[in-house]
Amino acid sequence: MESRIEKIKQQLQSQGYKLTPQREATVRVLLENEEDHLSAEDVFMLVKDKAPEIGLATVYRTLELLSELHVVEKMNFGDGVARYDLRSDNSHHHHHHLICVQCGTVDEIMEDWLGELEERLEREYGFHVLDHRLDFQGICHRCREKNNKS
């Protein structure tokens, strides 16, 4: 975790920002809950446990800054709530999501299956893809199993 925090600190410094204690507390919460796709309110509630003096507005500003600097990805899964996901160190593309329309869970696909499509877009349209995101909406295996048992 410390190496990721150091890397994020360097990203902030390269853009003229400091990793303040409030920003570090926010980053630590995101790192500790990477798989959860936390909303700003979720992050705030978890940060309050670590640093009770931090206000909700500070958490919102920190998340927006981290989003602008491409440290986190700001996502909306169709429920009107912005969620934040740390960008992976080992991939220049986002991972993809399976969104259950019944229970709201979000599962991740960590593989990038769109490399061939990007190459074709470049070849046929002269369009160089910098990034992409793919979300599938449907019914997860947990809900399907539950529905089959009923």
PDB file of C-alpha atoms in Angstrom:
ATOM      1  CA  MET A   1       0.000   0.000   0.000  1.00  0.00           C
ATOM      2  CA  GLU A   2       2.793   2.417   0.860  1.00  0.00           C
ATOM      3  CA  SER A   3       4.302   2.156  -2.624  1.00  0.00           C
ATOM      4  CA  ARG A   4       0.917   3.009  -4.197  1.00  0.00           C
ATOM      5  CA  ILE A   5       0.532   5.995  -1.863  1.00  0.00           C
ATOM      6  CA  GLU A   6       4.027   7.159  -2.801  1.00  0.00           C
ATOM      7  CA  LYS A   7       3.170   6.846  -6.496  1.00  0.00           C
ATOM      8  CA  ILE A   8      -0.037   8.868  -6.016  1.00  0.00           C
ATOM      9  CA  LYS A   9       1.940  11.450  -4.034  1.00  0.00           C
ATOM     10  CA  GLN A  10       4.325  11.788  -6.994  1.00  0.00           C
ATOM     11  CA  GLN A  11       1.395  12.114  -9.422  1.00  0.00           C
ATOM     12  CA  LEU A  12      -0.029  14.948  -7.325  1.00  0.00           C
ATOM     13  CA  GLN A  13       3.372  16.682  -6.978  1.00  0.00           C
ATOM     14  CA  SER A  14       3.978  16.510 -10.732  1.00  0.00           C
ATOM     15  CA  GLN A  15       0.788  18.543 -11.185  1.00  0.00           C
ATOM     16  CA  GLY A  16       1.630  21.038  -8.419  1.00  0.00           C
ATOM     17  CA  TYR A  17      -0.450  19.492  -5.617  1.00  0.00           C
ATOM     18  CA  LYS A  18       0.516  18.112  -2.221  1.00  0.00           C
ATOM     19  CA  LEU A  19      -0.638  14.901  -0.598  1.00  0.00           C
ATOM     20  CA  THR A  20      -2.185  16.576   2.438  1.00  0.00           C
ATOM     21  CA  PRO A  21      -3.186  14.450   5.446  1.00  0.00           C
ATOM     22  CA  GLN A  22      -6.839  14.726   4.323  1.00  0.00           C
ATOM     23  CA  ARG A  23      -6.000  13.567   0.805  1.00  0.00           C
ATOM     24  CA  GLU A  24      -3.860  10.745   2.154  1.00  0.00           C
ATOM     25  CA  ALA A  25      -6.701   9.547   4.428  1.00  0.00           C
ATOM     26  CA  THR A  26      -9.027   9.533   1.412  1.00  0.00           C
ATOM     27  CA  VAL A  27      -6.514   7.615  -0.726  1.00  0.00           C
ATOM     28  CA  ARG A  28      -5.990   5.063   2.063  1.00  0.00           C
ATOM     29  CA  VAL A  29      -9.743   4.421   2.259  1.00  0.00           C
ATOM     30  CA  LEU A  30      -9.874   3.920  -1.513  1.00  0.00           C
ATOM     31  CA  LEU A  31      -6.929   1.513  -1.378  1.00  0.00           C
ATOM     32  CA  GLU A  32      -8.406  -0.455   1.518  1.00  0.00           C
ATOM     33  CA  ASN A  33     -11.738  -0.794  -0.313  1.00  0.00           C
ATOM     34  CA  GLU A  34     -10.585  -1.118  -3.930  1.00  0.00           C
ATOM     35  CA  GLU A  35     -13.160  -3.715  -4.905  1.00  0.00           C
ATOM     36  CA  ASP A  36     -16.156  -1.814  -3.529  1.00  0.00           C
ATOM     37  CA  HIS A  37     -16.810   1.088  -5.971  1.00  0.00           C
ATOM     38  CA  LEU A  38     -17.435   3.551  -3.155  1.00  0.00           C
ATOM     39  CA  SER A  39     -19.579   6.669  -3.436  1.00  0.00           C
ATOM     40  CA  ALA A  40     -18.296   9.969  -2.013  1.00  0.00           C
ATOM     41  CA  GLU A  41     -20.574   9.467   0.992  1.00  0.00           C
ATOM     42  CA  ASP A  42     -19.178   5.948   1.515  1.00  0.00           C
ATOM     43  CA  VAL A  43     -15.638   7.328   1.367  1.00  0.00           C
ATOM     44  CA  PHE A  44     -16.560  10.106   3.793  1.00  0.00           C
ATOM     45  CA  MET A  45     -18.012   7.698   6.369  1.00  0.00           C
ATOM     46  CA  LEU A  46     -14.870   5.538   6.222  1.00  0.00           C
ATOM     47  CA  VAL A  47     -12.507   8.539   6.294  1.00  0.00           C
ATOM     48  CA  LYS A  48     -14.328   9.940   9.357  1.00  0.00           C
ATOM     49  CA  ASP A  49     -13.212   6.851  11.303  1.00  0.00           C
ATOM     50  CA  LYS A  50      -9.569   7.656  10.514  1.00  0.00           C
ATOM     51  CA  ALA A  51      -9.695  11.450  10.607  1.00  0.00           C
ATOM     52  CA  PRO A  52     -12.816  12.782  12.386  1.00  0.00           C
ATOM     53  CA  GLU A  53     -11.948  16.398  11.550  1.00  0.00           C
ATOM     54  CA  ILE A  54     -12.457  15.893   7.780  1.00  0.00           C
ATOM     55  CA  GLY A  55     -15.663  17.279   6.310  1.00  0.00           C
ATOM     56  CA  LEU A  56     -17.749  15.928   3.455  1.00  0.00           C
ATOM     57  CA  ALA A  57     -16.835  18.890   1.222  1.00  0.00           C
ATOM     58  CA  THR A  58     -13.124  18.078   1.639  1.00  0.00           C
ATOM     59  CA  VAL A  59     -13.739  14.472   0.605  1.00  0.00           C
ATOM     60  CA  TYR A  60     -15.730  15.625  -2.452  1.00  0.00           C
ATOM     61  CA  ARG A  61     -12.969  18.069  -3.478  1.00  0.00           C
ATOM     62  CA  THR A  62     -10.301  15.391  -2.989  1.00  0.00           C
ATOM     63  CA  LEU A  63     -12.212  12.842  -5.085  1.00  0.00           C
ATOM     64  CA  GLU A  64     -12.777  15.407  -7.858  1.00  0.00           C
ATOM     65  CA  LEU A  65      -9.085  16.324  -7.865  1.00  0.00           C
ATOM     66  CA  LEU A  66      -8.038  12.661  -7.971  1.00  0.00           C
ATOM     67  CA  SER A  67     -10.480  12.142 -10.829  1.00  0.00           C
ATOM     68  CA  GLU A  68      -9.112  15.139 -12.782  1.00  0.00           C
ATOM     69  CA  LEU A  69      -5.567  13.812 -12.311  1.00  0.00           C
ATOM     70  CA  HIS A  70      -6.652  10.314 -13.461  1.00  0.00           C
ATOM     71  CA  VAL A  71      -5.749   8.705 -10.147  1.00  0.00           C
ATOM     72  CA  VAL A  72      -9.344   7.505  -9.781  1.00  0.00           C
ATOM     73  CA  GLU A  73     -12.087   6.934 -12.288  1.00  0.00           C
ATOM     74  CA  LYS A  74     -15.440   8.549 -11.570  1.00  0.00           C
ATOM     75  CA  MET A  75     -18.219   6.200 -12.682  1.00  0.00           C
ATOM     76  CA  ASN A  76     -21.988   6.119 -12.768  1.00  0.00           C
ATOM     77  CA  PHE A  77     -23.711   2.754 -13.027  1.00  0.00           C
ATOM     78  CA  GLY A  78     -27.110   4.196 -13.908  1.00  0.00           C
ATOM     79  CA  ASP A  79     -28.327   4.715 -10.342  1.00  0.00           C
ATOM     80  CA  GLY A  80     -27.474   8.422 -10.254  1.00  0.00           C
ATOM     81  CA  VAL A  81     -24.653   7.925  -7.728  1.00  0.00           C
ATOM     82  CA  ALA A  82     -21.081   8.768  -8.667  1.00  0.00           C
ATOM     83  CA  ARG A  83     -18.682   6.054  -7.577  1.00  0.00           C
ATOM     84  CA  TYR A  84     -14.913   6.109  -7.475  1.00  0.00           C
ATOM     85  CA  ASP A  85     -12.497   3.420  -8.555  1.00  0.00           C
ATOM     86  CA  LEU A  86      -8.711   3.592  -8.275  1.00  0.00           C
ATOM     87  CA  ARG A  87      -7.020   3.192 -11.614  1.00  0.00           C
ATOM     88  CA  SER A  88      -4.876   0.093 -11.820  1.00  0.00           C
ATOM     89  CA  ASP A  89      -1.095   0.419 -11.934  1.00  0.00           C
ATOM     90  CA  ASN A  90      -0.711  -2.405 -14.431  1.00  0.00           C
ATOM     91  CA  SER A  91      -3.155  -1.350 -17.126  1.00  0.00           C
ATOM     92  CA  HIS A  92      -3.612   1.745 -19.233  1.00  0.00           C
ATOM     93  CA  HIS A  93      -7.255   0.821 -19.796  1.00  0.00           C
ATOM     94  CA  HIS A  94     -10.086   0.593 -17.350  1.00  0.00           C
ATOM     95  CA  HIS A  95     -11.432  -2.739 -16.375  1.00  0.00           C
ATOM     96  CA  HIS A  96     -15.023  -3.502 -17.277  1.00  0.00           C
ATOM     97  CA  HIS A  97     -18.122  -4.052 -15.164  1.00  0.00           C
ATOM     98  CA  LEU A  98     -21.040  -6.460 -14.880  1.00  0.00           C
ATOM     99  CA  ILE A  99     -23.896  -4.521 -13.258  1.00  0.00           C
ATOM    100  CA  CYS A 100     -26.824  -6.470 -11.801  1.00  0.00           C
ATOM    101  CA  VAL A 101     -30.094  -4.619 -12.361  1.00  0.00           C
ATOM    102  CA  GLN A 102     -31.792  -6.617  -9.583  1.00  0.00           C
ATOM    103  CA  CYS A 103     -29.457  -6.367  -6.596  1.00  0.00           C
ATOM    104  CA  GLY A 104     -27.114  -3.602  -7.790  1.00  0.00           C
ATOM    105  CA  THR A 105     -23.870  -5.530  -7.325  1.00  0.00           C
ATOM    106  CA  VAL A 106     -20.997  -4.654  -9.597  1.00  0.00           C
ATOM    107  CA  ASP A 107     -18.557  -7.379 -10.617  1.00  0.00           C
ATOM    108  CA  GLU A 108     -15.370  -6.616 -12.497  1.00  0.00           C
ATOM    109  CA  ILE A 109     -13.783  -8.069 -15.601  1.00  0.00           C
ATOM    110  CA  MET A 110     -10.085  -7.371 -15.198  1.00  0.00           C
ATOM    111  CA  GLU A 111      -9.111  -8.459 -18.707  1.00  0.00           C
ATOM    112  CA  ASP A 112      -9.188  -6.034 -21.623  1.00  0.00           C
ATOM    113  CA  TRP A 113     -11.037  -7.794 -24.421  1.00  0.00           C
ATOM    114  CA  LEU A 114     -11.194  -4.809 -26.750  1.00  0.00           C
ATOM    115  CA  GLY A 115      -7.595  -4.622 -28.000  1.00  0.00           C
ATOM    116  CA  GLU A 116      -8.461  -6.039 -31.440  1.00  0.00           C
ATOM    117  CA  LEU A 117     -11.356  -3.605 -31.803  1.00  0.00           C
ATOM    118  CA  GLU A 118      -9.069  -0.684 -30.966  1.00  0.00           C
ATOM    119  CA  GLU A 119      -6.574  -1.846 -33.600  1.00  0.00           C
ATOM    120  CA  ARG A 120      -9.370  -2.099 -36.173  1.00  0.00           C
ATOM    121  CA  LEU A 121     -10.642   1.404 -35.318  1.00  0.00           C
ATOM    122  CA  GLU A 122      -7.122   2.727 -35.850  1.00  0.00           C
ATOM    123  CA  ARG A 123      -6.652   0.828 -39.094  1.00  0.00           C
ATOM    124  CA  GLU A 124     -10.062   1.453 -40.683  1.00  0.00           C
ATOM    125  CA  TYR A 125     -10.974   4.883 -39.304  1.00  0.00           C
ATOM    126  CA  GLY A 126      -7.625   6.390 -38.363  1.00  0.00           C
ATOM    127  CA  PHE A 127      -9.033   6.752 -34.837  1.00  0.00           C
ATOM    128  CA  HIS A 128      -6.510   6.291 -32.037  1.00  0.00           C
ATOM    129  CA  VAL A 129      -8.294   5.117 -28.866  1.00  0.00           C
ATOM    130  CA  LEU A 130      -6.851   6.575 -25.675  1.00  0.00           C
ATOM    131  CA  ASP A 131      -9.199   4.793 -23.329  1.00  0.00           C
ATOM    132  CA  HIS A 132     -12.529   3.005 -23.143  1.00  0.00           C
ATOM    133  CA  ARG A 133     -15.030   1.620 -20.679  1.00  0.00           C
ATOM    134  CA  LEU A 134     -17.507  -1.186 -21.076  1.00  0.00           C
ATOM    135  CA  ASP A 135     -20.397  -1.911 -18.712  1.00  0.00           C
ATOM    136  CA  PHE A 136     -22.780  -4.834 -19.100  1.00  0.00           C
ATOM    137  CA  GLN A 137     -26.178  -4.635 -17.418  1.00  0.00           C
ATOM    138  CA  GLY A 138     -28.066  -7.798 -16.618  1.00  0.00           C
ATOM    139  CA  ILE A 139     -28.843 -10.256 -13.840  1.00  0.00           C
ATOM    140  CA  CYS A 140     -25.936 -11.649 -11.823  1.00  0.00           C
ATOM    141  CA  HIS A 141     -25.408 -15.324 -11.070  1.00  0.00           C
ATOM    142  CA  ARG A 142     -26.401 -14.771  -7.421  1.00  0.00           C
ATOM    143  CA  CYS A 143     -29.827 -13.362  -8.335  1.00  0.00           C
ATOM    144  CA  ARG A 144     -30.326 -16.011 -11.021  1.00  0.00           C
ATOM    145  CA  GLU A 145     -29.613 -18.764  -8.488  1.00  0.00           C
ATOM    146  CA  LYS A 146     -31.962 -17.123  -5.980  1.00  0.00           C
ATOM    147  CA  ASN A 147     -34.699 -16.813  -8.635  1.00  0.00           C
ATOM    148  CA  ASN A 148     -34.293 -20.456  -9.673  1.00  0.00           C
ATOM    149  CA  LYS A 149     -34.702 -21.649  -6.077  1.00  0.00           C
ATOM    150  CA  SER A 150     -38.002 -19.784  -5.651  1.00  0.00           C
TER     151      SER A 150
END
